[in-house]
Structure formats: structure tokens, C-alpha cells
């Protein structure tokens, strides 16, 4: 069945100029890109993304990693891939969480490493399952930033919310 998944190219991927290689490898999946953008990750966004790991000893370092504080590259590339079995296909191409256990030809197997502090610098994030994909896509993207209608939307009025706009 067709489904969607969230991919992050993490700061180490950007720092090491791996974006092109990673996107080429992902294109082997024949999936479609439904959304893409560069994001400077706030503490709040990082904490929400890694909520499930809050109790882990490596949590603080993980937040620093995704925010680019370990690489001097404060950005990630965020993508939504859509198509048949998108979640498993991308997870397989990404490889195991631990780069030392990842298949040698997977993205994490090729480009990942374990730091001296024990963090898995595994270059890429990919949603684990449909529930996680939905949570993550809704966290990283607004409905209009994705070209397909992946989840139900509604119109809401937010009259007193200040937003930054282009100066006229
Ligand atoms: P997790 O959500 O468990 O794995 P995945 O990214 O494959 O879905 O972990 C999130 C990130 O936390 C993982 O990409 C790298 C880091 N991490 C470590 O550094 N050490 C660990 O022991 C684990 C489990 C994760």
C-alpha cells in the first residue's frame, strides 16, 4: 500500500557533502518526493522529535547533534517520500541505527560512525512505522508544504498570531 515517510539528512550528512549521494541512493527506491526543505532546528523541535529518547543517557548529546552543534552546520534537509511500502524501503536503504551494524552498502553503513562519546552519527533519519511517520511529518511540515493531501486538514483562524512576513 502507498504510504509516506519522513527523512532527515542530518548535519553530518550536510557537513560531509553527502546530500547528492544520499538523494541518489534514495532515488533507487523509485519513491516520489512529496515535500522538501532546509530547516534550522530549534531546541523545541529537536526535543519533540526525540521525545521517545528523553530518558536515555545520550539524549542531550543527541539534541546537540541534530541541532548541528557537533558539526558547525546548523541545518538539516527534511524530506517526505511517498509510494509503495515507503517506510520499509527507506529504512532498508538507510540501514541499521548503529552504523557498525548497518549493512555495508546502506547509507548508514557507508557514511555513519560512532563518536568517542558513543553517539551514533548515522547521517540520516527515517521514520520507523506509520504512526511515527504521521507524528513526524506533522511535526516538521505544514500541510501546504507537501504536494499531496496525506492527512486530513481543517481551516482554522488564528487572528492574534504574529508571523514573520517579507517586508514590502
Ligand atoms: P532511534 O529512534 O532509536 O533509532 P532510529 O534513528 O534508527 O529510528 O534513535 C534515534 C537516534 O539516536 C539514532 O539515529 C542515533 C541515536 N542513538 C544513539 O546515539 N545511541 C543509541 O544507542 C541509540 C539507540 C540511538
PDB file of C-alpha atoms and ligand atoms in Angstrom:
ATOM      1  CA  UNK A   1       0.000   0.000   0.000  1.00  0.00           C
ATOM      2  CA  UNK A   2       1.095   3.532  -0.681  1.00  0.00           C
ATOM      3  CA  UNK A   3       2.336   5.441   2.337  1.00  0.00           C
ATOM      4  CA  UNK A   4       4.634   8.286   3.335  1.00  0.00           C
ATOM      5  CA  UNK A   5       7.751   8.567   5.434  1.00  0.00           C
ATOM      6  CA  UNK A   6       9.938  11.349   6.829  1.00  0.00           C
ATOM      7  CA  UNK A   7      13.647  11.530   6.059  1.00  0.00           C
ATOM      8  CA  UNK A   8      16.169  13.878   7.656  1.00  0.00           C
ATOM      9  CA  UNK A   9      19.639  14.355   6.262  1.00  0.00           C
ATOM     10  CA  UNK A  10      21.390  15.249   9.495  1.00  0.00           C
ATOM     11  CA  UNK A  11      24.095  17.925   9.967  1.00  0.00           C
ATOM     12  CA  UNK A  12      26.950  15.414   9.488  1.00  0.00           C
ATOM     13  CA  UNK A  13      25.498  14.485   6.087  1.00  0.00           C
ATOM     14  CA  UNK A  14      25.440  18.146   5.069  1.00  0.00           C
ATOM     15  CA  UNK A  15      28.874  18.888   6.527  1.00  0.00           C
ATOM     16  CA  UNK A  16      30.406  15.959   4.633  1.00  0.00           C
ATOM     17  CA  UNK A  17      28.750  16.994   1.326  1.00  0.00           C
ATOM     18  CA  UNK A  18      26.822  13.739   1.183  1.00  0.00           C
ATOM     19  CA  UNK A  19      23.449  15.218   0.178  1.00  0.00           C
ATOM     20  CA  UNK A  20      23.782  14.323  -3.513  1.00  0.00           C
ATOM     21  CA  UNK A  21      24.945  10.776  -2.809  1.00  0.00           C
ATOM     22  CA  UNK A  22      22.170  10.201  -0.271  1.00  0.00           C
ATOM     23  CA  UNK A  23      19.436  11.521  -2.570  1.00  0.00           C
ATOM     24  CA  UNK A  24      20.764   9.415  -5.451  1.00  0.00           C
ATOM     25  CA  UNK A  25      20.741   6.313  -3.256  1.00  0.00           C
ATOM     26  CA  UNK A  26      17.211   7.085  -2.054  1.00  0.00           C
ATOM     27  CA  UNK A  27      16.045   7.543  -5.647  1.00  0.00           C
ATOM     28  CA  UNK A  28      16.773   3.836  -6.233  1.00  0.00           C
ATOM     29  CA  UNK A  29      13.590   3.237  -4.220  1.00  0.00           C
ATOM     30  CA  UNK A  30      11.543   4.802  -7.091  1.00  0.00           C
ATOM     31  CA  UNK A  31       9.567   6.691  -4.440  1.00  0.00           C
ATOM     32  CA  UNK A  32       8.340  10.229  -5.016  1.00  0.00           C
ATOM     33  CA  UNK A  33       9.490  13.272  -3.074  1.00  0.00           C
ATOM     34  CA  UNK A  34       6.311  14.921  -1.743  1.00  0.00           C
ATOM     35  CA  UNK A  35       7.979  17.680   0.294  1.00  0.00           C
ATOM     36  CA  UNK A  36      11.478  19.035   0.945  1.00  0.00           C
ATOM     37  CA  UNK A  37      13.089  21.909   2.823  1.00  0.00           C
ATOM     38  CA  UNK A  38      16.146  23.039   4.776  1.00  0.00           C
ATOM     39  CA  UNK A  39      15.473  23.623   8.471  1.00  0.00           C
ATOM     40  CA  UNK A  40      17.460  25.244  11.264  1.00  0.00           C
ATOM     41  CA  UNK A  41      16.402  23.012  14.151  1.00  0.00           C
ATOM     42  CA  UNK A  42      15.183  24.762  17.298  1.00  0.00           C
ATOM     43  CA  UNK A  43      15.622  23.167  20.715  1.00  0.00           C
ATOM     44  CA  UNK A  44      11.838  22.707  20.883  1.00  0.00           C
ATOM     45  CA  UNK A  45      11.671  20.902  17.529  1.00  0.00           C
ATOM     46  CA  UNK A  46      14.625  18.664  18.424  1.00  0.00           C
ATOM     47  CA  UNK A  47      13.051  17.772  21.774  1.00  0.00           C
ATOM     48  CA  UNK A  48       9.732  16.902  20.158  1.00  0.00           C
ATOM     49  CA  UNK A  49      11.409  14.770  17.506  1.00  0.00           C
ATOM     50  CA  UNK A  50      13.412  12.805  20.083  1.00  0.00           C
ATOM     51  CA  UNK A  51      10.715  12.743  22.797  1.00  0.00           C
ATOM     52  CA  UNK A  52      10.886   8.923  22.987  1.00  0.00           C
ATOM     53  CA  UNK A  53      14.582   9.053  23.955  1.00  0.00           C
ATOM     54  CA  UNK A  54      14.304  11.667  26.717  1.00  0.00           C
ATOM     55  CA  UNK A  55      15.434   9.242  29.451  1.00  0.00           C
ATOM     56  CA  UNK A  56      18.477   7.953  27.557  1.00  0.00           C
ATOM     57  CA  UNK A  57      21.957   8.954  28.779  1.00  0.00           C
ATOM     58  CA  UNK A  58      22.858  10.180  25.265  1.00  0.00           C
ATOM     59  CA  UNK A  59      19.758  12.411  24.930  1.00  0.00           C
ATOM     60  CA  UNK A  60      21.474  15.799  25.458  1.00  0.00           C
ATOM     61  CA  UNK A  61      24.242  14.930  23.005  1.00  0.00           C
ATOM     62  CA  UNK A  62      21.615  13.751  20.502  1.00  0.00           C
ATOM     63  CA  UNK A  63      19.844  17.103  20.730  1.00  0.00           C
ATOM     64  CA  UNK A  64      23.174  18.872  20.172  1.00  0.00           C
ATOM     65  CA  UNK A  65      23.855  16.582  17.197  1.00  0.00           C
ATOM     66  CA  UNK A  66      20.535  17.142  15.388  1.00  0.00           C
ATOM     67  CA  UNK A  67      20.827  20.897  16.007  1.00  0.00           C
ATOM     68  CA  UNK A  68      24.220  20.891  14.274  1.00  0.00           C
ATOM     69  CA  UNK A  69      26.216  21.823  17.338  1.00  0.00           C
ATOM     70  CA  UNK A  70      28.667  18.970  16.790  1.00  0.00           C
ATOM     71  CA  UNK A  71      29.376  19.883  13.174  1.00  0.00           C
ATOM     72  CA  UNK A  72      29.099  23.651  12.911  1.00  0.00           C
ATOM     73  CA  UNK A  73      26.327  23.143  10.335  1.00  0.00           C
ATOM     74  CA  UNK A  74      23.099  24.286  11.929  1.00  0.00           C
ATOM     75  CA  UNK A  75      20.705  22.797   9.438  1.00  0.00           C
ATOM     76  CA  UNK A  76      19.075  19.590   8.294  1.00  0.00           C
ATOM     77  CA  UNK A  77      17.434  18.684   4.995  1.00  0.00           C
ATOM     78  CA  UNK A  78      13.921  17.342   5.588  1.00  0.00           C
ATOM     79  CA  UNK A  79      12.026  15.286   3.015  1.00  0.00           C
ATOM     80  CA  UNK A  80       8.790  13.357   2.710  1.00  0.00           C
ATOM     81  CA  UNK A  81       8.935  10.305   0.452  1.00  0.00           C
ATOM     82  CA  UNK A  82       5.704   8.789  -0.851  1.00  0.00           C
ATOM     83  CA  UNK A  83       4.900   5.494  -2.551  1.00  0.00           C
ATOM     84  CA  UNK A  84       4.505   1.733  -2.209  1.00  0.00           C
ATOM     85  CA  UNK A  85       5.983   0.483   1.127  1.00  0.00           C
ATOM     86  CA  UNK A  86       7.841   3.773   1.520  1.00  0.00           C
ATOM     87  CA  UNK A  87       8.653   3.256   5.212  1.00  0.00           C
ATOM     88  CA  UNK A  88      10.356  -0.133   4.902  1.00  0.00           C
ATOM     89  CA  UNK A  89      12.028   0.732   1.613  1.00  0.00           C
ATOM     90  CA  UNK A  90      13.668   3.846   3.053  1.00  0.00           C
ATOM     91  CA  UNK A  91      14.600   2.107   6.344  1.00  0.00           C
ATOM     92  CA  UNK A  92      16.325  -0.619   4.346  1.00  0.00           C
ATOM     93  CA  UNK A  93      18.289   1.842   2.229  1.00  0.00           C
ATOM     94  CA  UNK A  94      19.153   3.807   5.405  1.00  0.00           C
ATOM     95  CA  UNK A  95      20.457   0.735   7.281  1.00  0.00           C
ATOM     96  CA  UNK A  96      20.514  -0.149  10.985  1.00  0.00           C
ATOM     97  CA  UNK A  97      20.532   2.580  13.665  1.00  0.00           C
ATOM     98  CA  UNK A  98      24.042   1.578  14.776  1.00  0.00           C
ATOM     99  CA  UNK A  99      26.324   2.307  11.788  1.00  0.00           C
ATOM    100  CA  UNK A 100      28.647  -0.538  12.809  1.00  0.00           C
ATOM    101  CA  UNK A 101      25.767  -2.986  12.484  1.00  0.00           C
ATOM    102  CA  UNK A 102      24.355  -1.432   9.327  1.00  0.00           C
ATOM    103  CA  UNK A 103      24.688  -3.232   6.001  1.00  0.00           C
ATOM    104  CA  UNK A 104      27.941  -2.036   4.396  1.00  0.00           C
ATOM    105  CA  UNK A 105      26.066  -0.788   1.326  1.00  0.00           C
ATOM    106  CA  UNK A 106      23.397   1.110   3.240  1.00  0.00           C
ATOM    107  CA  UNK A 107      23.661   4.865   3.787  1.00  0.00           C
ATOM    108  CA  UNK A 108      24.489   4.479   7.478  1.00  0.00           C
ATOM    109  CA  UNK A 109      26.871   1.583   6.744  1.00  0.00           C
ATOM    110  CA  UNK A 110      28.737   3.667   4.168  1.00  0.00           C
ATOM    111  CA  UNK A 111      28.800   7.061   5.834  1.00  0.00           C
ATOM    112  CA  UNK A 112      27.953   6.637   9.537  1.00  0.00           C
ATOM    113  CA  UNK A 113      30.332   6.471  12.504  1.00  0.00           C
ATOM    114  CA  UNK A 114      30.230   6.209  16.285  1.00  0.00           C
ATOM    115  CA  UNK A 115      31.708   9.184  18.123  1.00  0.00           C
ATOM    116  CA  UNK A 116      34.075   8.845  21.076  1.00  0.00           C
ATOM    117  CA  UNK A 117      31.111   9.864  23.278  1.00  0.00           C
ATOM    118  CA  UNK A 118      29.189   6.885  21.901  1.00  0.00           C
ATOM    119  CA  UNK A 119      26.667   8.752  19.746  1.00  0.00           C
ATOM    120  CA  UNK A 120      25.660   7.072  16.511  1.00  0.00           C
ATOM    121  CA  UNK A 121      26.374   9.702  13.864  1.00  0.00           C
ATOM    122  CA  UNK A 122      24.272   7.910  11.326  1.00  0.00           C
ATOM    123  CA  UNK A 123      23.784  10.689   8.744  1.00  0.00           C
ATOM    124  CA  UNK A 124      20.092  10.130   8.117  1.00  0.00           C
ATOM    125  CA  UNK A 125      16.812   9.664   9.969  1.00  0.00           C
ATOM    126  CA  UNK A 126      13.913   7.642   8.551  1.00  0.00           C
ATOM    127  CA  UNK A 127      10.527   7.019  10.204  1.00  0.00           C
ATOM    128  CA  UNK A 128      10.121   3.569  11.795  1.00  0.00           C
ATOM    129  CA  UNK A 129       6.421   2.922  11.197  1.00  0.00           C
ATOM    130  CA  UNK A 130       3.201   4.622  10.083  1.00  0.00           C
ATOM    131  CA  UNK A 131       2.409   6.064  13.487  1.00  0.00           C
ATOM    132  CA  UNK A 132       5.859   7.615  13.785  1.00  0.00           C
ATOM    133  CA  UNK A 133       5.745   8.843  10.172  1.00  0.00           C
ATOM    134  CA  UNK A 134       2.465  10.673  10.794  1.00  0.00           C
ATOM    135  CA  UNK A 135       3.727  12.259  14.006  1.00  0.00           C
ATOM    136  CA  UNK A 136       6.992  13.322  12.389  1.00  0.00           C
ATOM    137  CA  UNK A 137       5.553  14.631   9.117  1.00  0.00           C
ATOM    138  CA  UNK A 138       3.044  16.741  11.063  1.00  0.00           C
ATOM    139  CA  UNK A 139       5.849  17.989  13.298  1.00  0.00           C
ATOM    140  CA  UNK A 140       8.234  19.029  10.506  1.00  0.00           C
ATOM    141  CA  UNK A 141       5.810  20.193   7.785  1.00  0.00           C
ATOM    142  CA  UNK A 142       2.762  22.399   7.414  1.00  0.00           C
ATOM    143  CA  UNK A 143       0.000  20.935   5.192  1.00  0.00           C
ATOM    144  CA  UNK A 144       0.721  23.347   2.312  1.00  0.00           C
ATOM    145  CA  UNK A 145       4.386  22.405   2.181  1.00  0.00           C
ATOM    146  CA  UNK A 146       3.524  18.910   0.951  1.00  0.00           C
ATOM    147  CA  UNK A 147       2.199  18.433  -2.580  1.00  0.00           C
ATOM    148  CA  UNK A 148      -0.213  15.612  -1.697  1.00  0.00           C
ATOM    149  CA  UNK A 149      -3.046  15.575   0.810  1.00  0.00           C
ATOM    150  CA  UNK A 150      -1.506  12.984   3.111  1.00  0.00           C
ATOM    151  CA  UNK A 151      -3.618  13.571   6.219  1.00  0.00           C
ATOM    152  CA  UNK A 152      -6.957  15.325   6.827  1.00  0.00           C
ATOM    153  CA  UNK A 153      -6.709  19.088   7.264  1.00  0.00           C
ATOM    154  CA  UNK A 154      -9.021  21.822   8.519  1.00  0.00           C
ATOM    155  CA  UNK A 155      -9.186  25.585   8.143  1.00  0.00           C
ATOM    156  CA  UNK A 156      -8.531  27.460  11.382  1.00  0.00           C
ATOM    157  CA  UNK A 157      -8.493  31.181  12.139  1.00  0.00           C
ATOM    158  CA  UNK A 158      -5.530  32.374  14.150  1.00  0.00           C
ATOM    159  CA  UNK A 159      -6.135  36.089  14.319  1.00  0.00           C
ATOM    160  CA  UNK A 160      -3.728  37.127  17.063  1.00  0.00           C
ATOM    161  CA  UNK A 161      -0.750  35.081  15.979  1.00  0.00           C
ATOM    162  CA  UNK A 162       2.272  37.126  14.881  1.00  0.00           C
ATOM    163  CA  UNK A 163       4.098  35.772  11.846  1.00  0.00           C
ATOM    164  CA  UNK A 164       7.221  36.999  10.079  1.00  0.00           C
ATOM    165  CA  UNK A 165       6.436  38.278   6.568  1.00  0.00           C
ATOM    166  CA  UNK A 166       8.524  39.648   3.689  1.00  0.00           C
ATOM    167  CA  UNK A 167       8.932  43.447   4.080  1.00  0.00           C
ATOM    168  CA  UNK A 168       7.034  45.322   1.377  1.00  0.00           C
TER     169      UNK A 168
HETATM  170  P1  LIG B   1      16.188   5.611  17.435  1.00  0.00           P
HETATM  171  O1  LIG B   1      14.927   6.421  17.284  1.00  0.00           O
HETATM  172  O2  LIG B   1      16.200   4.507  18.435  1.00  0.00           O
HETATM  173  O3  LIG B   1      16.669   4.973  16.054  1.00  0.00           O
HETATM  174  P2  LIG B   1      16.413   5.378  14.511  1.00  0.00           P
HETATM  175  O4  LIG B   1      17.086   6.717  14.272  1.00  0.00           O
HETATM  176  O5  LIG B   1      17.054   4.280  13.703  1.00  0.00           O
HETATM  177  O6  LIG B   1      14.937   5.429  14.307  1.00  0.00           O
HETATM  178  O7  LIG B   1      17.372   6.601  17.832  1.00  0.00           O
HETATM  179  C1  LIG B   1      17.432   7.908  17.363  1.00  0.00           C
HETATM  180  C2  LIG B   1      18.864   8.330  17.205  1.00  0.00           C
HETATM  181  O8  LIG B   1      19.533   8.282  18.459  1.00  0.00           O
HETATM  182  C3  LIG B   1      19.680   7.422  16.313  1.00  0.00           C
HETATM  183  O9  LIG B   1      19.510   7.724  14.956  1.00  0.00           O
HETATM  184  C4  LIG B   1      21.066   7.657  16.789  1.00  0.00           C
HETATM  185  C5  LIG B   1      20.901   7.935  18.265  1.00  0.00           C
HETATM  186  N1  LIG B   1      21.216   6.773  19.119  1.00  0.00           N
HETATM  187  C6  LIG B   1      22.456   6.709  19.713  1.00  0.00           C
HETATM  188  O10 LIG B   1      23.311   7.596  19.512  1.00  0.00           O
HETATM  189  N2  LIG B   1      22.755   5.653  20.506  1.00  0.00           N
HETATM  190  C7  LIG B   1      21.856   4.648  20.737  1.00  0.00           C
HETATM  191  O11 LIG B   1      22.183   3.686  21.488  1.00  0.00           O
HETATM  192  C8  LIG B   1      20.570   4.720  20.106  1.00  0.00           C
HETATM  193  C9  LIG B   1      19.552   3.630  20.328  1.00  0.00           C
HETATM  194  C10 LIG B   1      20.292   5.814  19.313  1.00  0.00           C
END
